[in-house]
CSV table of C-alpha atoms in Angstrom, one decimal:
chain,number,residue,atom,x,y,z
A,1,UNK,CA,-16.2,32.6,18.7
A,2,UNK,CA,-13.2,34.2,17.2
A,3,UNK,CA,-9.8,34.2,18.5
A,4,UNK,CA,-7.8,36.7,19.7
A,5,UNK,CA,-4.4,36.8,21.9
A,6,UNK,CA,-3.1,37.4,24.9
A,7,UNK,CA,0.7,36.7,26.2
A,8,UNK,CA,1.1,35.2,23.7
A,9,UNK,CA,-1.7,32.1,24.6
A,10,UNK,CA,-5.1,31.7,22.3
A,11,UNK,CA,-8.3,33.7,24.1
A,12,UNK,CA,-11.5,32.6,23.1
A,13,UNK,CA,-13.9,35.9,22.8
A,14,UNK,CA,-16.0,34.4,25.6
A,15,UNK,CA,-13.5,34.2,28.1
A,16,UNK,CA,-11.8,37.9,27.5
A,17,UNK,CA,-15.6,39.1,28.1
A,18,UNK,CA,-15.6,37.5,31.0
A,19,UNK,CA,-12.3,38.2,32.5
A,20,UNK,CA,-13.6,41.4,31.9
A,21,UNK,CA,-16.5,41.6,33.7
A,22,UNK,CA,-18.3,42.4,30.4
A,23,UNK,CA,-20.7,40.2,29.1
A,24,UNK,CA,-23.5,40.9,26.3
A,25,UNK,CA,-22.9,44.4,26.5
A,26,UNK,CA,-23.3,44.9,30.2
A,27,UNK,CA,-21.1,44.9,33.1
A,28,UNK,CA,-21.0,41.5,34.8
A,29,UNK,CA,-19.5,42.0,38.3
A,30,UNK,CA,-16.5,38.8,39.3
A,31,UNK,CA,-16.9,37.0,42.2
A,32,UNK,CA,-14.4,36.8,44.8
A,33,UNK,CA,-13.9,33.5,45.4
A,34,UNK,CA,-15.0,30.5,47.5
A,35,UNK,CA,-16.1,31.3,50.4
A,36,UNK,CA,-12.5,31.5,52.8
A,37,UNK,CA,-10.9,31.0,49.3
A,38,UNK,CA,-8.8,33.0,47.6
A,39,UNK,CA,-8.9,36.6,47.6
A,40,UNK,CA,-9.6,37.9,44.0
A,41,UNK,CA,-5.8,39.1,43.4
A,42,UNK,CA,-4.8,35.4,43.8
A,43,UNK,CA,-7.9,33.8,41.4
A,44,UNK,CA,-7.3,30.7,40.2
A,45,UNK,CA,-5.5,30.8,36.6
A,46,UNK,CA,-6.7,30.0,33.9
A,47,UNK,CA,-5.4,26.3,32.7
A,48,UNK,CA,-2.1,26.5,30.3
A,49,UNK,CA,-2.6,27.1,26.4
A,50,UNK,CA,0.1,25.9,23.9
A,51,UNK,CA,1.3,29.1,22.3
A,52,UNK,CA,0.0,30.2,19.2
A,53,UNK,CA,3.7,30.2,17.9
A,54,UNK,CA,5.2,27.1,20.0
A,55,UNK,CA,6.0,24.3,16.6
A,56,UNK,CA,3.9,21.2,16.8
A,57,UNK,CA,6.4,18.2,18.4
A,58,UNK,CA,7.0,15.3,16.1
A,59,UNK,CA,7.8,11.9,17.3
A,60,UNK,CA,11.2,10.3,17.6
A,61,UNK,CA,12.3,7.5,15.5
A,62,UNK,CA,10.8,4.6,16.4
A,63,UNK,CA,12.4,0.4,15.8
A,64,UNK,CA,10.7,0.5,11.8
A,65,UNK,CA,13.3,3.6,11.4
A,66,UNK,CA,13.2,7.4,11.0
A,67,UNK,CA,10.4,9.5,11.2
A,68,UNK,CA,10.2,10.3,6.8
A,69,UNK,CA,8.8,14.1,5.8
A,70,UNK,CA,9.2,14.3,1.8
A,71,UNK,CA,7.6,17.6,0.4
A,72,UNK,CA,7.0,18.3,-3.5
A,73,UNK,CA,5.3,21.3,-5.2
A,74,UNK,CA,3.9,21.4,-8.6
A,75,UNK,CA,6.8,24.0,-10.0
A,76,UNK,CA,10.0,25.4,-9.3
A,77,UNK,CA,9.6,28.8,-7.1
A,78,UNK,CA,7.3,27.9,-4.5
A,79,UNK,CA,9.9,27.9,-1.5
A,80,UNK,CA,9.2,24.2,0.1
A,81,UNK,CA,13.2,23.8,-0.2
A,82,UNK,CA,13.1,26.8,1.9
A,83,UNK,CA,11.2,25.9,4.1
A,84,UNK,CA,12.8,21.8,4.3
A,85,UNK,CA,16.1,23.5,4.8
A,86,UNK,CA,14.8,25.8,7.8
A,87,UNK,CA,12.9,22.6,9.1
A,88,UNK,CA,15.6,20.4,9.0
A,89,UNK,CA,17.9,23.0,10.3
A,90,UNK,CA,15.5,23.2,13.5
A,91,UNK,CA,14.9,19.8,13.7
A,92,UNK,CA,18.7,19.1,14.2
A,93,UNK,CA,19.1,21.1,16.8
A,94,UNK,CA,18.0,18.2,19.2
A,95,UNK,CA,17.6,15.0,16.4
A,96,UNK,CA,19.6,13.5,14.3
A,97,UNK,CA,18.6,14.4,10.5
A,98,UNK,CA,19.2,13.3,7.0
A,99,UNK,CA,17.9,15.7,4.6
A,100,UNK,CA,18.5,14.6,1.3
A,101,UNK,CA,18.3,16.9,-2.2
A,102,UNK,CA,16.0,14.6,-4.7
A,103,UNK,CA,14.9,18.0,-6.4
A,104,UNK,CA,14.4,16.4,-10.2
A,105,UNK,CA,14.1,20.5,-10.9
A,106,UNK,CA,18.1,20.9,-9.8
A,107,UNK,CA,19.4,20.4,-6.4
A,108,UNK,CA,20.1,23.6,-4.6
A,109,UNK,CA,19.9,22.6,-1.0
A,110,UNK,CA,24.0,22.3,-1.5
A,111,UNK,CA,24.1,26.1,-2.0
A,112,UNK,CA,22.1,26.9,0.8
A,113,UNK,CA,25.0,25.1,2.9
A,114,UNK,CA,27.7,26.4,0.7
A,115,UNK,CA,28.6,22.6,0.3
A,116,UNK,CA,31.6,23.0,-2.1
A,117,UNK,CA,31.0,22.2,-5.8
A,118,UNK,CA,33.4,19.0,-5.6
A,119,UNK,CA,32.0,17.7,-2.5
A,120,UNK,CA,28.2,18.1,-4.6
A,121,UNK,CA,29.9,16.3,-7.6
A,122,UNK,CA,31.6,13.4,-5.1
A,123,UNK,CA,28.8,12.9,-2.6
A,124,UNK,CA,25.3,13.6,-5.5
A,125,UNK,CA,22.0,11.5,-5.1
A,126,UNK,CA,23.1,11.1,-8.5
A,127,UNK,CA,25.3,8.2,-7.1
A,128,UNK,CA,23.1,6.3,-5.9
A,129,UNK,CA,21.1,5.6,-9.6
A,130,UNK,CA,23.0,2.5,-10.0
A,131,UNK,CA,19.5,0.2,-10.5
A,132,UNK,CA,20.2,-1.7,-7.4
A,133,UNK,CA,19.0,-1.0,-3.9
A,134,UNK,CA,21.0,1.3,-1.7
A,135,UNK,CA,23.2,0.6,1.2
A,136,UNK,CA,22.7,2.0,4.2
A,137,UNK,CA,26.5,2.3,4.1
A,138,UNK,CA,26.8,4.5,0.9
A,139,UNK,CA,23.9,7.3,2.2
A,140,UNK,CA,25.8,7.9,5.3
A,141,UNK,CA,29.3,7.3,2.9
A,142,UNK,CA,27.8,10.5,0.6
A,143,UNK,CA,26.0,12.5,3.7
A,144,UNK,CA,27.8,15.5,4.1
A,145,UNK,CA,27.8,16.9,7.9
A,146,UNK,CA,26.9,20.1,8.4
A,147,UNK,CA,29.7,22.0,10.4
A,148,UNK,CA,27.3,24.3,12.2
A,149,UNK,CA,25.1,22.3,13.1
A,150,UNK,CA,26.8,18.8,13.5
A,151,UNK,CA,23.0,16.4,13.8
A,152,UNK,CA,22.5,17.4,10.3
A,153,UNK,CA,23.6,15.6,7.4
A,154,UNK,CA,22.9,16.5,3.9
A,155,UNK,CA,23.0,14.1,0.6
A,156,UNK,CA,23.1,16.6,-1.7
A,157,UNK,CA,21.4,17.3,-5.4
A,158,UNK,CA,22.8,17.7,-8.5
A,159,UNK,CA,22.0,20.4,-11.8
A,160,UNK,CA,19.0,19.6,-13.3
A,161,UNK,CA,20.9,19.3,-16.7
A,162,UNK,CA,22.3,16.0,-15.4
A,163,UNK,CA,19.4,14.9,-13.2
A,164,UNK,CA,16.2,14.2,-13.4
A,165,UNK,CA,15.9,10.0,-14.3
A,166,UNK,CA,13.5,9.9,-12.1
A,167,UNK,CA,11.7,9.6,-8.6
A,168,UNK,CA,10.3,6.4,-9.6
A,169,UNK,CA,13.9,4.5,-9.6
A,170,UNK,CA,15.4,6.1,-7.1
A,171,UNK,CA,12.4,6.2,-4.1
A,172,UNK,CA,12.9,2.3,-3.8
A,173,UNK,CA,16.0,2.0,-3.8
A,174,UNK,CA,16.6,4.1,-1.3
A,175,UNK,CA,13.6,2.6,1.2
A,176,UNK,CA,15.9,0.2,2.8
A,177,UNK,CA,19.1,1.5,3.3
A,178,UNK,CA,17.0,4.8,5.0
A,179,UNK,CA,15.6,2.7,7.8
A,180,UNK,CA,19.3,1.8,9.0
A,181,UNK,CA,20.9,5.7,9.4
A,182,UNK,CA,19.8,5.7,12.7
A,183,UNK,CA,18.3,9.3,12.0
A,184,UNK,CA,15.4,10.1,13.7
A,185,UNK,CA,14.5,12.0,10.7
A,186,UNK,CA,14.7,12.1,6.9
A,187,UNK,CA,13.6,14.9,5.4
A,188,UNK,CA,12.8,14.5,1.3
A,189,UNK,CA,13.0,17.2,-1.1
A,190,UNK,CA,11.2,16.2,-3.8
């Protein structure tokens, strides 16, 4: 049956019909209750939906480390930096997050925090392409906390003109020191 909406709670077509008192095209009439029940302005309720609009809750970070979302796109221009920055921006709100710029296209998650240009150029994932594994001392040495929002940290990217040695080196380095942030989320822009 299709959907429709209601309050703001998912109504299957069935049920509207028969809160209603329509049903197949005729008039159904309600009945009013068990017997000694309730009268029919005090009917039972129907049992709670999850809003349509209410965002799905992820789990916490477990013992084996944060909880990882990495997102990638096939080209530049398809707003999933947009929409990590907005995640990550909601998720800090009651978790800690590390959100960290490995954009091989050019970092701009920096920009969208107005990070300053020398803190970019101190703090880059570009540090961190050293061909050994990563510390979890250095990520949270280069995470840059975000002032308005003080859960979130940001590793930022760097231009693509100096970027881009790739995922493949940098991915496993990074594994280990991750799992020691104590972030209950690392979000990858990929």
């Amino acid at each position: 049956s299709v959907a429709g909406c209601r309050n703001n709670q998912p109504v299957c077509c069935s049920d509207a019909a028969d809160r209603s008192g329509l049903h197949g095209g005729r008039s159904v009439r309600q009945k009013s209750g068990p017997p000694n029940g309730p009268s029919p302005t005090h009917m039972r309720q129907p049992p709670h939906r999850p809003s349509v609009h209410q965002p799905p809750q992820l789990p916490a970070s477990s013992a084996k480390g944060p909880q990882v979302i990495a997102g990638t796109t096939t080209r530049a221009g398809q707003g999933l930096t947009t929409f990590l920055v907005h995640a990550a921006w909601e998720l800090a709100e009651k978790s800690q997050v590390l959100l960290v710029d490995l954009d091989e296209a050019g970092g701009t998650i920096a920009e969208s925090f107005r990070i300053p240009r020398a803190v970019v150029e101190a703090q880059s994932v570009e540090n961190f392409y050293t061909g050994d594994a990563v510390s979890t001392e250095r990520i949270l040495a280069n995470a840059v906390t975000i002032k308005d929002r003080s859960r979130l940290r940001v590793i930022p990217g760097r231009s693509a003109s100096s970027f881009g040695r790739g995922l493949d080196l940098i991915l496993p380095q990074l594994k280990e020191g991750l799992r020691g942030t104590g972030v209950d989320y690392v979000i990858l822009d990929l």
